[in-house]
Each structure stands twice: as structure tokens, then as C-alpha cells.
CSV table of C-alpha atoms (C1' of nucleotides) in Angstrom, one decimal:
chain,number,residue,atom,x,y,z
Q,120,UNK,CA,-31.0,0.2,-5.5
Q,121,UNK,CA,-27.4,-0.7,-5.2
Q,122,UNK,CA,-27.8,-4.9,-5.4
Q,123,UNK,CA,-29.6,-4.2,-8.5
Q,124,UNK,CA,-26.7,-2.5,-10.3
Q,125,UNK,CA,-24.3,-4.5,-8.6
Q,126,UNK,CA,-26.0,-7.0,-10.4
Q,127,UNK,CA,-26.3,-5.8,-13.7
Q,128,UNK,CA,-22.0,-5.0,-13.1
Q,129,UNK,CA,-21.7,-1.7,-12.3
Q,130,UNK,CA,-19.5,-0.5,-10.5
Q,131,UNK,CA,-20.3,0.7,-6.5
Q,132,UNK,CA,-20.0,4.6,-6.7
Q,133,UNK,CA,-21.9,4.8,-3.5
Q,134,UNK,CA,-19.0,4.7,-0.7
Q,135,UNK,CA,-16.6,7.3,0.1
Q,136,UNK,CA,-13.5,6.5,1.1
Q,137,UNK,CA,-10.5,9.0,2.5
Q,138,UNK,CA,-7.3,8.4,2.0
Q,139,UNK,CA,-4.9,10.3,4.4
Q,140,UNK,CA,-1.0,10.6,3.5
Q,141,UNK,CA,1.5,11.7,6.2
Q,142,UNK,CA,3.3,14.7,4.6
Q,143,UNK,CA,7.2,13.6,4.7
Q,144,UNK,CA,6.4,11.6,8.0
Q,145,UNK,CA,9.8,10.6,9.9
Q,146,UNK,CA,10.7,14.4,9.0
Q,147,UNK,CA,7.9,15.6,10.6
Q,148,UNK,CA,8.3,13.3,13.8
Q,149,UNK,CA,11.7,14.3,14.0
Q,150,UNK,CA,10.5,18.5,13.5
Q,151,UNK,CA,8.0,17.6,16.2
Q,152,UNK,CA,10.7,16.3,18.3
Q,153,UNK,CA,13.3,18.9,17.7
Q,154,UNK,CA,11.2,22.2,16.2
Q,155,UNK,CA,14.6,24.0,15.9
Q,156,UNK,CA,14.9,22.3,12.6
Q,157,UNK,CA,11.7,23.4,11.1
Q,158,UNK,CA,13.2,26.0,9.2
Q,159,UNK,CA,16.3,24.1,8.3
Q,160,UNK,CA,16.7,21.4,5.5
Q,161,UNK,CA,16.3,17.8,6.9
Q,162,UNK,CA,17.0,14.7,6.0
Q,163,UNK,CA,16.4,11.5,7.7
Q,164,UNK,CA,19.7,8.9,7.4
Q,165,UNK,CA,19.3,5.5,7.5
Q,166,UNK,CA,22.5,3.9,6.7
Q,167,UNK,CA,24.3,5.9,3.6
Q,168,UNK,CA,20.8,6.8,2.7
Q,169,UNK,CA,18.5,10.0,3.1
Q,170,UNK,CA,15.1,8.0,3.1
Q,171,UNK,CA,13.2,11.1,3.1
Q,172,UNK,CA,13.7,14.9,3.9
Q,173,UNK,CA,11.3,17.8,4.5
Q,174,UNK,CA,10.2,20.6,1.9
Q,175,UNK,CA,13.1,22.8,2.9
Q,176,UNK,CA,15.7,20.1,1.9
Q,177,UNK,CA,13.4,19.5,-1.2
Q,178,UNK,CA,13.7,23.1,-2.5
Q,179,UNK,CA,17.2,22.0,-3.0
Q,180,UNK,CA,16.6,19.5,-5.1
Q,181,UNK,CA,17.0,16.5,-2.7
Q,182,UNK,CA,14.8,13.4,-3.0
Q,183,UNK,CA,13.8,10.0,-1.1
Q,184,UNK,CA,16.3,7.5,-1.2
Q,185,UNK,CA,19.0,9.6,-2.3
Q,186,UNK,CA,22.5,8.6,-1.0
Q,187,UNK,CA,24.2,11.2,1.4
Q,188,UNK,CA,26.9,12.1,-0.7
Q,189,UNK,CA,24.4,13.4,-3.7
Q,190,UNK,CA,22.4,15.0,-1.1
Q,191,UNK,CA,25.0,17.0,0.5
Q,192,UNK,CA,26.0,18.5,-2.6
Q,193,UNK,CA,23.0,19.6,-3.8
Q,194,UNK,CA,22.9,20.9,-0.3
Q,195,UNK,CA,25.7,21.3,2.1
Q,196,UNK,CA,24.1,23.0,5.1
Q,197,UNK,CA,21.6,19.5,4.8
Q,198,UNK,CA,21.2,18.6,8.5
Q,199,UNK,CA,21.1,14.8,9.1
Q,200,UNK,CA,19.0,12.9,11.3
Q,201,UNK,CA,19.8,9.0,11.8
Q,202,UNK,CA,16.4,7.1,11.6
Q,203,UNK,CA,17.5,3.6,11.4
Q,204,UNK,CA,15.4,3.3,14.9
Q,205,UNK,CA,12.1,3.5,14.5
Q,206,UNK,CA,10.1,3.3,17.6
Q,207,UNK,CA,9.3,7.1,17.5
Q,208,UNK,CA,8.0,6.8,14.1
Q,209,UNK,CA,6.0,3.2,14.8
Q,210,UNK,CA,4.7,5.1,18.2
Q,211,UNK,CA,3.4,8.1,15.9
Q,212,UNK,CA,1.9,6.0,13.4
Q,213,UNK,CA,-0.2,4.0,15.8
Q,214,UNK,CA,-1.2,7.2,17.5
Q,215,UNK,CA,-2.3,8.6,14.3
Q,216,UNK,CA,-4.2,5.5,13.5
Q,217,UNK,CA,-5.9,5.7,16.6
Q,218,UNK,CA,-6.8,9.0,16.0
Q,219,UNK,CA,-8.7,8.6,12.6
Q,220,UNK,CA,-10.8,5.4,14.4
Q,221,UNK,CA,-12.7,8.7,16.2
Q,222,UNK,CA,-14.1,9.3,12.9
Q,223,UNK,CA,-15.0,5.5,11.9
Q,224,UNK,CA,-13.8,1.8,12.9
Q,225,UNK,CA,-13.2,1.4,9.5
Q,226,UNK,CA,-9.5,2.6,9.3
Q,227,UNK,CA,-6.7,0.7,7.2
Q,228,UNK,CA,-2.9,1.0,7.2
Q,229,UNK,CA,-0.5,1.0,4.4
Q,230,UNK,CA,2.8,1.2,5.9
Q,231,UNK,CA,3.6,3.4,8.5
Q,232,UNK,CA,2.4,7.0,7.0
Q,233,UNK,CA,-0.9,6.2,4.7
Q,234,UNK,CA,-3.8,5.2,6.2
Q,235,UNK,CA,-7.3,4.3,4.2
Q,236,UNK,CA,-10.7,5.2,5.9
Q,237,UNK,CA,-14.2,4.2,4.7
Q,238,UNK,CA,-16.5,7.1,5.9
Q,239,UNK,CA,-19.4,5.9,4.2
Q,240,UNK,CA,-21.5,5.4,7.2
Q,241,UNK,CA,-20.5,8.8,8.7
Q,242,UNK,CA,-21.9,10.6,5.4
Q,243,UNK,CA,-25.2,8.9,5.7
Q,244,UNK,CA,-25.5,9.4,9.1
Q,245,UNK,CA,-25.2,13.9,8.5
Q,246,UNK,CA,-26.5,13.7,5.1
Q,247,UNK,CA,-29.7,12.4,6.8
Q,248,UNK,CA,-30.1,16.2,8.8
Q,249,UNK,CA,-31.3,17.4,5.9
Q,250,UNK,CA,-27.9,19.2,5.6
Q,251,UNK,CA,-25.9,20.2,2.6
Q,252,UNK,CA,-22.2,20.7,2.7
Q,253,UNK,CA,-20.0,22.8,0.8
Q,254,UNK,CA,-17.0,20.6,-0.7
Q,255,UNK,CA,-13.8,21.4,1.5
Q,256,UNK,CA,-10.5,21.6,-0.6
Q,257,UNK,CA,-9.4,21.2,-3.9
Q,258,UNK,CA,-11.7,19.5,-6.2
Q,259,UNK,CA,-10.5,17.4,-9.6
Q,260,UNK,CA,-10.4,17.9,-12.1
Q,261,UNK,CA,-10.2,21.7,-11.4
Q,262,UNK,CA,-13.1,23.0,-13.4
Q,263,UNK,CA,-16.3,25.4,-12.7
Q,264,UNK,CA,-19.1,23.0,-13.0
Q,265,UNK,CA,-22.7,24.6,-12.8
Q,266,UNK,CA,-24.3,22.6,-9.8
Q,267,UNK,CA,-21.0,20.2,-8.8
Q,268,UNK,CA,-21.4,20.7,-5.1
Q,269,UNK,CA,-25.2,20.1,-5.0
Q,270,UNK,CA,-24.8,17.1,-7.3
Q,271,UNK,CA,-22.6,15.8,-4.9
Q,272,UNK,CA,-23.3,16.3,-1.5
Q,273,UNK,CA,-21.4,12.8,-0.2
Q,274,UNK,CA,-18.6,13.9,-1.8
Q,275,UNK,CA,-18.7,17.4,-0.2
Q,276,UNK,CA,-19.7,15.5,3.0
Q,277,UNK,CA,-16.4,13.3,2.5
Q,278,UNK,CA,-14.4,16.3,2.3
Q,279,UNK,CA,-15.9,18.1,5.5
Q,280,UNK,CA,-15.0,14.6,7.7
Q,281,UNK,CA,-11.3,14.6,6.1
Q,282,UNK,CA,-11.1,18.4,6.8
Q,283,UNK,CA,-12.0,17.6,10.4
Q,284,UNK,CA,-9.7,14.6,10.5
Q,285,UNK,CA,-6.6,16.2,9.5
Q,286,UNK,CA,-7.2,19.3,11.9
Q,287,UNK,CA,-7.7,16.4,14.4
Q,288,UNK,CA,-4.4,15.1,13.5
Q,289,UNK,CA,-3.0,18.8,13.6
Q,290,UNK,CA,-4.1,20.0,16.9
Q,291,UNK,CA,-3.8,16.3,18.8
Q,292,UNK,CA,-0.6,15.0,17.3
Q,293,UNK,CA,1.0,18.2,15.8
Q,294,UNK,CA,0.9,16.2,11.9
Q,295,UNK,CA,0.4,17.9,8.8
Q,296,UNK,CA,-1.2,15.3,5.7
Q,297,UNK,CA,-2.2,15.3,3.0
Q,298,UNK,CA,-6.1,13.8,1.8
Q,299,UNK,CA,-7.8,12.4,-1.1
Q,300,UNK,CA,-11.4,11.6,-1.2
Q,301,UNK,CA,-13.0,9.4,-3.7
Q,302,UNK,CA,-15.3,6.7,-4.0
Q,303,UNK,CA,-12.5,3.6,-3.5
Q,304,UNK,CA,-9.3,3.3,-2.3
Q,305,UNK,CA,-7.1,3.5,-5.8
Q,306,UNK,CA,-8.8,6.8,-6.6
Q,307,UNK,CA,-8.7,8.6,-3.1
Q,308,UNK,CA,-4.7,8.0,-2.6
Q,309,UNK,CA,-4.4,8.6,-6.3
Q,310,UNK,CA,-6.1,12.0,-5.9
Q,311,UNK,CA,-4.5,12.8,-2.8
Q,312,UNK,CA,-1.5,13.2,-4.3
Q,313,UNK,CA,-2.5,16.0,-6.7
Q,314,UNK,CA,-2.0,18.9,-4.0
Q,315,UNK,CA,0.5,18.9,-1.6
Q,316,UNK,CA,1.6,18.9,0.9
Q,317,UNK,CA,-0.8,19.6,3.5
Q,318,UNK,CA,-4.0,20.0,1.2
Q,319,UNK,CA,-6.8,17.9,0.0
Q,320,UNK,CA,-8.6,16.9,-2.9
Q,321,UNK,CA,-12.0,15.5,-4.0
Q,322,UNK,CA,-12.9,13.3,-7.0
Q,323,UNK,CA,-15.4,13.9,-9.1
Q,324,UNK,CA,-16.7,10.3,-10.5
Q,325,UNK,CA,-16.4,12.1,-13.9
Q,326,UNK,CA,-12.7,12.8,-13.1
Q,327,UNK,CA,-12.2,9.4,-13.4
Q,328,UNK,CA,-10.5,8.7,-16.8
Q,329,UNK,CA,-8.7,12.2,-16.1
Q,330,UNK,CA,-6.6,11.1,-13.0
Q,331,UNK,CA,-5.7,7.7,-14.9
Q,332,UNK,CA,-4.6,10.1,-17.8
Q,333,UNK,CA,-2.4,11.7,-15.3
Q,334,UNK,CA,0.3,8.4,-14.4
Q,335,UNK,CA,3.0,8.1,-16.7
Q,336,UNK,CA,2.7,4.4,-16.9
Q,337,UNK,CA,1.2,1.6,-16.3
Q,338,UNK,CA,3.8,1.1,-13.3
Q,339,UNK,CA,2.4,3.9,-11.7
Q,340,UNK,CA,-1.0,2.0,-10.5
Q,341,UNK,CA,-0.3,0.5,-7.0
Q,342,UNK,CA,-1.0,-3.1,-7.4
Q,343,UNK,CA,1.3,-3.7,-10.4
Q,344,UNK,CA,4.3,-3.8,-9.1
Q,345,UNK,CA,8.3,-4.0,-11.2
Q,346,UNK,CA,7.8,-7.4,-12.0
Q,347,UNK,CA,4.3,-7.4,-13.5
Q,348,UNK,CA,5.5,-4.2,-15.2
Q,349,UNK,CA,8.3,-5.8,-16.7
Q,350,UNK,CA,5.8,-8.6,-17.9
Q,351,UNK,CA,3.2,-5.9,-19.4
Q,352,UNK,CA,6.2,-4.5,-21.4
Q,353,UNK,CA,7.3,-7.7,-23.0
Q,354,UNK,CA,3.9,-7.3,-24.4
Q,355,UNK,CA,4.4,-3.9,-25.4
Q,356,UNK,CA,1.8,-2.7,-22.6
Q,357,UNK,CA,3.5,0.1,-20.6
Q,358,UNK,CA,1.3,3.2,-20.3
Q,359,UNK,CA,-2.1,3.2,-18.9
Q,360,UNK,CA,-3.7,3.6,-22.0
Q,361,UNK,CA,-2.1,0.9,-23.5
Q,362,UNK,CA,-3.4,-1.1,-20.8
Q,363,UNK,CA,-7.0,0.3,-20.8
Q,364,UNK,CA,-6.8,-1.1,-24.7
Q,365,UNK,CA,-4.9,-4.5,-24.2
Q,366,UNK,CA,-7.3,-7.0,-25.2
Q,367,UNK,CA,-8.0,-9.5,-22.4
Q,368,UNK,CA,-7.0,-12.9,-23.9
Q,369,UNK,CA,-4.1,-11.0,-24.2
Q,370,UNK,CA,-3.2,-10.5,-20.7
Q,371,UNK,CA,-5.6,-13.5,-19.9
Q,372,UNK,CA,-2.8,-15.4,-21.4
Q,373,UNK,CA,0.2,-13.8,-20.0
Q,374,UNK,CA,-1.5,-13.8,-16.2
Q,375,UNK,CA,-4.5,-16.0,-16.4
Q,376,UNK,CA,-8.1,-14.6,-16.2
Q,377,UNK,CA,-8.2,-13.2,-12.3
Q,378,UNK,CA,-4.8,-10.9,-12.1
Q,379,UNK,CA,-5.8,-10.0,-15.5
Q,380,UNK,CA,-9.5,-8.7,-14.7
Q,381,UNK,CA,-8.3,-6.7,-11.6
Q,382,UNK,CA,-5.1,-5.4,-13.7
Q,383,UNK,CA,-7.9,-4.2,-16.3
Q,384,UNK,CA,-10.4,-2.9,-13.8
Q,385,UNK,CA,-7.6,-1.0,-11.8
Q,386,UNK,CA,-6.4,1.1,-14.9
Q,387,UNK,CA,-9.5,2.0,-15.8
Q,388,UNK,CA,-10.1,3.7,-11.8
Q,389,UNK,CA,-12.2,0.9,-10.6
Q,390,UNK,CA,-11.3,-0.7,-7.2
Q,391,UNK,CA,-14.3,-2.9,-5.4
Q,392,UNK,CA,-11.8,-3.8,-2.9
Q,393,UNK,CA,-13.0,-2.8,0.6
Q,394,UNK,CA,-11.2,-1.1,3.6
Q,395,UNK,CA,-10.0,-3.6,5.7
Q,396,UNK,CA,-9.6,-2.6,9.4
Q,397,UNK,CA,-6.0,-3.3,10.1
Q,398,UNK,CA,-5.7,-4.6,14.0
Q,399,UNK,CA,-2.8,-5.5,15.8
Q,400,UNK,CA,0.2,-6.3,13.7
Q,401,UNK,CA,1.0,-10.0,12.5
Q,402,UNK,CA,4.3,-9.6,13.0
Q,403,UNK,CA,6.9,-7.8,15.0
Q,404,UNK,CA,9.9,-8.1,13.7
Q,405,UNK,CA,13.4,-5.9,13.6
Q,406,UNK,CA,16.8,-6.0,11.5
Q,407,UNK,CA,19.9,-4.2,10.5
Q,408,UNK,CA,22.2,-4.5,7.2
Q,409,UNK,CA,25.7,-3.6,7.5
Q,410,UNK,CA,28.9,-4.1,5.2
Q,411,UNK,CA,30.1,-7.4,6.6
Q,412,UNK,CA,29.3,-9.7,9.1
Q,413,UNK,CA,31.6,-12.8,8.7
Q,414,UNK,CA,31.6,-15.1,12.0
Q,415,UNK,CA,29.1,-16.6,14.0
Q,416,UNK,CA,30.2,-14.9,17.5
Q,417,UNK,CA,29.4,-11.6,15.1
Q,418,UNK,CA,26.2,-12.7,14.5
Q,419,UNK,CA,25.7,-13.7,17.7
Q,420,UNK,CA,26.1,-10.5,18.6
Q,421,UNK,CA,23.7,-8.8,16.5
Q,422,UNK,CA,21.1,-11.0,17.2
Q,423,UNK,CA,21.6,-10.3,20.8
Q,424,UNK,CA,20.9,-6.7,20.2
Q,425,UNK,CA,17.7,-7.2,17.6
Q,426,UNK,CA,15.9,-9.5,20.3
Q,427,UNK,CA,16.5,-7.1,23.7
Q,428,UNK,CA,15.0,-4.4,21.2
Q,429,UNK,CA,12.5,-7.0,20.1
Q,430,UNK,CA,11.7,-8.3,23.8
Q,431,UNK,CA,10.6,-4.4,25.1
Q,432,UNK,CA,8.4,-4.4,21.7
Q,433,UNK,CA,6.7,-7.5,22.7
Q,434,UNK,CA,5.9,-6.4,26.3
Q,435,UNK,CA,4.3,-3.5,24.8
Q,436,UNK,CA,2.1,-5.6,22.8
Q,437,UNK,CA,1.1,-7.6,25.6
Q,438,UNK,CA,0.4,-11.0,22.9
Q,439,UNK,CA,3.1,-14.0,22.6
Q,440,UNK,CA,4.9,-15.2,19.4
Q,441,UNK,CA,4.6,-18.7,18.6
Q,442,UNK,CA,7.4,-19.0,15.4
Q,443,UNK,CA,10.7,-17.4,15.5
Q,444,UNK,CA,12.0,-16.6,12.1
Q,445,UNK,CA,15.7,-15.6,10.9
Q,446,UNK,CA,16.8,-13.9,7.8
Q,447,UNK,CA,19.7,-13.5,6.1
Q,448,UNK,CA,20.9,-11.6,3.0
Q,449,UNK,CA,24.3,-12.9,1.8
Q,450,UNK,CA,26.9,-10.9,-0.5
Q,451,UNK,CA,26.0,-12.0,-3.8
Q,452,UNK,CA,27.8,-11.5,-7.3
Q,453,UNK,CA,24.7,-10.0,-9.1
Q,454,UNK,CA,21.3,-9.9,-7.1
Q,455,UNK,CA,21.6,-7.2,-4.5
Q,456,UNK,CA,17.4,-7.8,-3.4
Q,457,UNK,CA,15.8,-11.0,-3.2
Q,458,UNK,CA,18.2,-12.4,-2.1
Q,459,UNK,CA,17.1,-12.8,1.4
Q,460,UNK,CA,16.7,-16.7,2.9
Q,461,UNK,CA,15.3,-17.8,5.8
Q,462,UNK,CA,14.7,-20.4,8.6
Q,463,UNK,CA,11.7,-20.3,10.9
Q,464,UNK,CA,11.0,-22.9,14.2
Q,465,UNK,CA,8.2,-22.8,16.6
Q,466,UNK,CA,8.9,-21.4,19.9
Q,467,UNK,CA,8.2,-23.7,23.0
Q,468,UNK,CA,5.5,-21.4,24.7
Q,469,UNK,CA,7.5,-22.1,28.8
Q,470,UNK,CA,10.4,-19.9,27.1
Q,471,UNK,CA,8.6,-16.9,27.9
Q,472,UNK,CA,7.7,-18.2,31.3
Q,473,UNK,CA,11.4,-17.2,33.1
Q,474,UNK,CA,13.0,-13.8,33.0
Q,475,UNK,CA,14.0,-11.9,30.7
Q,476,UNK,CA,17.6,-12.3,30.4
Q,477,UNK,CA,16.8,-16.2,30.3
Q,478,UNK,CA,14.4,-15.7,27.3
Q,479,UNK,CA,16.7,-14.1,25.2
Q,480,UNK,CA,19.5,-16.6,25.9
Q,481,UNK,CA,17.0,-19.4,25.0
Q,482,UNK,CA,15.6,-17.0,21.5
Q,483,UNK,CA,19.1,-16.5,20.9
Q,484,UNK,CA,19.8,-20.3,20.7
Q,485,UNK,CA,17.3,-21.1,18.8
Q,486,UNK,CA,18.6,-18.2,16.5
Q,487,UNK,CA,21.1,-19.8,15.8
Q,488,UNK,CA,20.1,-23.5,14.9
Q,489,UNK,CA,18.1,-21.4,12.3
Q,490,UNK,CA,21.1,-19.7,10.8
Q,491,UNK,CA,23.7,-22.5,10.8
Q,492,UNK,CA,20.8,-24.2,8.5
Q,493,UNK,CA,21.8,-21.0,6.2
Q,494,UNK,CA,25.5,-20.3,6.8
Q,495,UNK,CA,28.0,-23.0,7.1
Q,496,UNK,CA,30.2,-21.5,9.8
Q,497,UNK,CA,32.3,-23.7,9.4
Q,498,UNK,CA,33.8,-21.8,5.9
Q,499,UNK,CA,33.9,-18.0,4.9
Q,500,UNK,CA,31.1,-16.5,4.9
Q,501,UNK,CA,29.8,-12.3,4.0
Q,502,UNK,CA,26.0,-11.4,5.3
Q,503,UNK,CA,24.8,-8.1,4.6
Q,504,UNK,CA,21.8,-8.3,6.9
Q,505,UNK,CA,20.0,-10.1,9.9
Q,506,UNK,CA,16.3,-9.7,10.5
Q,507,UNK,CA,14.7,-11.8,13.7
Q,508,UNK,CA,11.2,-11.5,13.0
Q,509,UNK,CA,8.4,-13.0,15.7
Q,510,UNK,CA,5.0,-14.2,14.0
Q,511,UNK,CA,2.3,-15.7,15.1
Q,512,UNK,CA,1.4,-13.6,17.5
Q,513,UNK,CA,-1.2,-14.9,20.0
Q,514,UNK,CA,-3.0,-14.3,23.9
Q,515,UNK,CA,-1.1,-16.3,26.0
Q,516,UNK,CA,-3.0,-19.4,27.1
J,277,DT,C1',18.4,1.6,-1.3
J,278,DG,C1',16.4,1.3,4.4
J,279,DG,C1',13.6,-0.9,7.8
J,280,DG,C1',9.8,-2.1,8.1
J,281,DG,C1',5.0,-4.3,6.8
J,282,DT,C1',0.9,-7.2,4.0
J,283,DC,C1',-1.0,-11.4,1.6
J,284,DC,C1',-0.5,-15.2,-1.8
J,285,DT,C1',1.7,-19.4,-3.9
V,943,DA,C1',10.4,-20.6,2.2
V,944,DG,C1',9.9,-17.6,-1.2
V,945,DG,C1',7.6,-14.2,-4.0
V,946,DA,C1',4.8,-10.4,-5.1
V,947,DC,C1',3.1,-6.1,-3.4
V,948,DC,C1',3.0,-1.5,-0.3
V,949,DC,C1',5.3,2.5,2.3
DNA sequence: TGGGGTCCT
DNA sequence: AGGACCC
């Protein structure tokens, strides 16, 4: 039944997919930490920055990514939190993966708070019992149908596994999330964002053009990203609409015929792309901006500290990197982002035959033969930012 | 605007 | 090695 519409071009309504989105997640690893500051306003500091905050601080009117200053005066009792370390947020996100693999293998990260899962399978399986579910949640769009849940008993299904996922997720790891369930990934963490925090929401298929009516633009679809939306606009695309009624040679011409068929599939709420079981990470990698670093025994320095912190990550991951990469961002006249270089190098695999205290000294020479390729030491120089990132990652042999 | 990540060109 | 994207 499915090949032969698959065929013909439809569209695959038949999966469900959950998308699960930590509420305010370093907030809440910190609350879990320290639950005296439940009740209080928080915001989590990296830098000059309050990256995020919990709903307490957010009754106040801060935001994510608002600078400290701003935030304190919206709200002066704001209690700040440094974050710039991140092991007790990685270590939660991993368990929180882990967790949602209970429910299926099929489980897909998106940074360290959003995770997709494909429960297809799992609905089958119970729908098979003969049994019918009630829908759990919210449902959109929020209407009375006559017959919605019994029309759409994987849907309902879908919502009884994210129900039991996210009071997993509650009574194992103490997390609150939000979930949106859907038949592919762009509509389930669209829809998930429709009630929060802590709540879920359903899809109806005939929600569809709805929850594309809801973004504000075009920008608002993940997938196009500030520079494609800066493109769409020099063709006077910008909302979703717009985009829905772009002809394609049109945007066949600005981005050739693939980037323009997904672009035009996306904003109309179709997605074939599947969930892709994420694994062990790629790449371990760890950095720190700052206002000035100007000589090389400074960076020498830094470096020092980003590999010992990078060394305990790799014993924990058990697997060996093969290339050693360095970044820099300089201080530039106009571009404060992009403008990041780097140099990589292979690492000779006896380096991480000796001690540790010999490794890093070797890693750390290395480190530098990449960035004297960037920074002539030998005349002034202003860097903004290191990052030492290990790739390749591989078994030792 | 941080401190991470992914994949593609 | 850089660029796009995601959080």
C-alpha cells in the first residue's frame, strides 16, 4: 500500500515521529543541582551573556541570549549561574538520550536539549492488540472534530508513548519537556512548540497548512538558515506563503533544482527525511573566547587548559582521535562571526601510548605548529577565541 | 552572542 | 579549510 503511493508521489503519512524538547535545559540541570533556586529567577551566564533562564526569570521579561546588564534590569534579584562548563549539561543530555532509546533505537539528537524519535514500529506493535488509545495532550489545531481520535489511532498511539516518555524522563532524570508528535520530523518539533512548557501536542495531518500558517517567515523553517533567508528576500520571498507560491524556476535558478525542491517541500510541512540514530559523537572538542589574547606563551596557556579538560573527555569515551584541529577567531574591523580559521594535522597514534602529562605536552606541540600557521607571533596580534577540537575518533588498533 | 555540534562543498 | 545549518 505504501510503495504504491510512494510511487505515484505522495507523501509518507504513515510514520510517527516524536519530537522531545528539554524545557529551558541548563536551567533545569542547574534547578536539579541546586533546587533552592526553583522558585527564584535564573539565568545561566556564559561570558557577559544569559544564554537561557527559567520561567521565573522569564515572567520578567528576560530572554535567551540577552546580555547581563539588560537582564539585571529587567530584573535585579536575577540570580546568575556561570555555564561556560558544560560537562553537567553534556552528562544530562546523554542520559536523557539514553533514556528515550527504552522506547525505540531509533533516537536522534539536535544539539544538546532536542531529541527526534521515530516510534513507528512501537505503534504497530500495540495497535496490533486490538487496542484503541485516547490521544494524550493537546491536539492541533484545537478543534472538536466528530471521530478525530478514532480516525487516528497512531496518532493517539504516538501521543500515549511520548506521554510515557516524558514521565520517564520525569521520574528517572527529574526533566520536564516539552513533545510534539507528527508524522515527520519538521512537523513534530514545529508542533511541539505550540504548548509549553512541559506539555505536548499532536498533529492532525489536516493541521498541516495551519502550523505553516503559524511562522512568521520563511526564516522560521529549520533548514533555511540567515543566509538562504537573505537570498529568498532578494527575491522578494520572505514569508511562508510567499514561498509556498514562488515558482520553481524561480528558486531553481537562484539555488539550482535540489535545495530548491526540499526548500519548496519543507514550507509546505513535508519532510521525507528519516531519523537518523545519532551514536557516539564525531567530534570532541572544547573552547573559550575571551577579550584578548595577544602572545603565544598566553595561548600556550589556554591550550594547556582546553586539552587537560579535553584529555578526561576522551578517557570517558574510551575511542582515540586521529586529527587534531585548532581554531582561532581574530579581532576583526567588521565580521564578528565567520571569522574563525583553522589548521588541522594528524596525530601520530604512539602519542597516546605514554602518560598523560607526556600526551598533552606532545598535543600541545603540535598545537602550536597549527597556530603559528595562523598567527605570526612574531608581530601583534588580538584572538578572541581558541577551540582544540579532536576528530576522527576511532577504536584504538 | 556562548559553547558546543552536524553535514556538505 | 571553510561554509551552511542546528541548539
Amino acid at each position: 500500500m505504501i510503495l504504491f503511493f510512494l510511487l505515484l508521489g505522495e507523501e509518507d503519512t504513515s510514520r510517527v515521529i516524536v519530537h522531545i524538547d528539554v524545557d529551558c535545559f541548563y536551567a533545569q540541570v542547574e534547578m536539579i543541582r541546586d533546587p533552592s533556586l526553583r522558585d527564584k529567577p535564573l539565568g545561566i551566564q556564559q561570558k557577559y551573556i544569559v544564554v537561557t533562564c527559567n520561567y521565573v526569570a522569564r515572567k520578567h521579561g528576560v530572554t535567551k541570549l540577552m546580555g547581563i546588564k539588560q537582564a539585571k534590569e529587567l530584573c535585579p534579584e536575577l540570580v546568575l549561574v556561570k555555564g561556560e562548563d558544560l560537562t553537567h549539561y553534556r552528562e544530562m543530555s546523554y542520559r536523557i538520550t539514553v533514556t528515550l532509546q527504552k522506547f525505540s533505537p531509533l533516537v536522534e539528537r539536535l544539539g544538546f536539549d532536542e531529541n527526534f524519535v521515530d516510534v513507528t514500529e512501537t505503534v504497530d506493535a500495540r495497535l496490533k492488540s486490538t487496542f484503541s488509545p485516547q490521544l494524550n495532550g493537546h491536539i492541533f489545531p484545537e478543534m472538536e472534530i466528530e471521530g478525530t481520535y478514532e480516525r487516528h489511532k497512531r496518532l493517539a498511539c504516538g501521543s500515549q508513548i511520548a506521554a510515557e516518555m516524558r514521565q520517564a524522563l520525569h521520574s528517572d532524570l527529574g526533566i520536564t519537556c516539552c513533545a510534539g508528535i507528527a508524522h515527520n520530523k519538521l512537523l513534530a518539533k514545529l508542533v511541539a512548540g505550540q504548548h509549553k512548557p512541559n506539555q505536548q501536542t499532536s498533529l492532525l495531518p489536516g493541521g498541516v497548512g495551519k502550523l505553516m500558517g503559524t511562522l512568521k517567515t520563511a526564516r522560521n523553517i529549520p533548514g533555511i538558515g540567515s543566509r538562504t533567508f537573505k537570498r529568498l528576500q532578494t527575491l522578494g520571498i520572505s514569508t511562508v506563503q510567499d514561498l509556498q507560491d514562488a515558482p520553481a524556476d524561480v528558486l531553481q535558478a537562484e539555488f539550482g533544482s535540489q535545495t530548491a525542491q526540499v526548500m519548496q517541500q519543507l514550507c509546505r510541512g513535508v519532510d521525507p527525511s528519516p531519523v537518523t540514530p545519532t551514536g557516539p559523537p564525531q567530534t570532541i572538542s572544547d573552547e573559550d573566547s575571551f577579550k584578548k589574547c595577544a602572545s603565544l606563551q598566553d595561548a600556550k596557556e589556554r591550550m594547556t587548559g582546553l586539552l587537560q579538560s579535553l584529555m578526561k573527555r576522551l578517557k570517558g569515551d574510551g575511542r582515540f582521535p586521529h586529527v587534531l584541529r585548532v581554531t582561532v577567531r581574530k579581532l576583526s574591523a567588521s565580521n564578528k562571526w565567520t571569522n574563525r580559521e583553522s589548521r588541522q594535522c594528524a596525530i601520530p597514534s604512539h602519542l597516546f601510548g605514554t602518560g598523560a602529562e607526556e600526551t598533552i605536552s606532545k598535543l600541545l606541540d603540535l598545537c602550536v605548529v597549527l597556530f603559528c600557521k595562523m598567527v605570526d607571533v612574531n608581530h601583534p596580534f588580538h584572538l578572541t577565541l581558541i577551540n582544540i577540537c579532536f576528530a576522527k575518533l576511532e577504536a584504538r588498533s
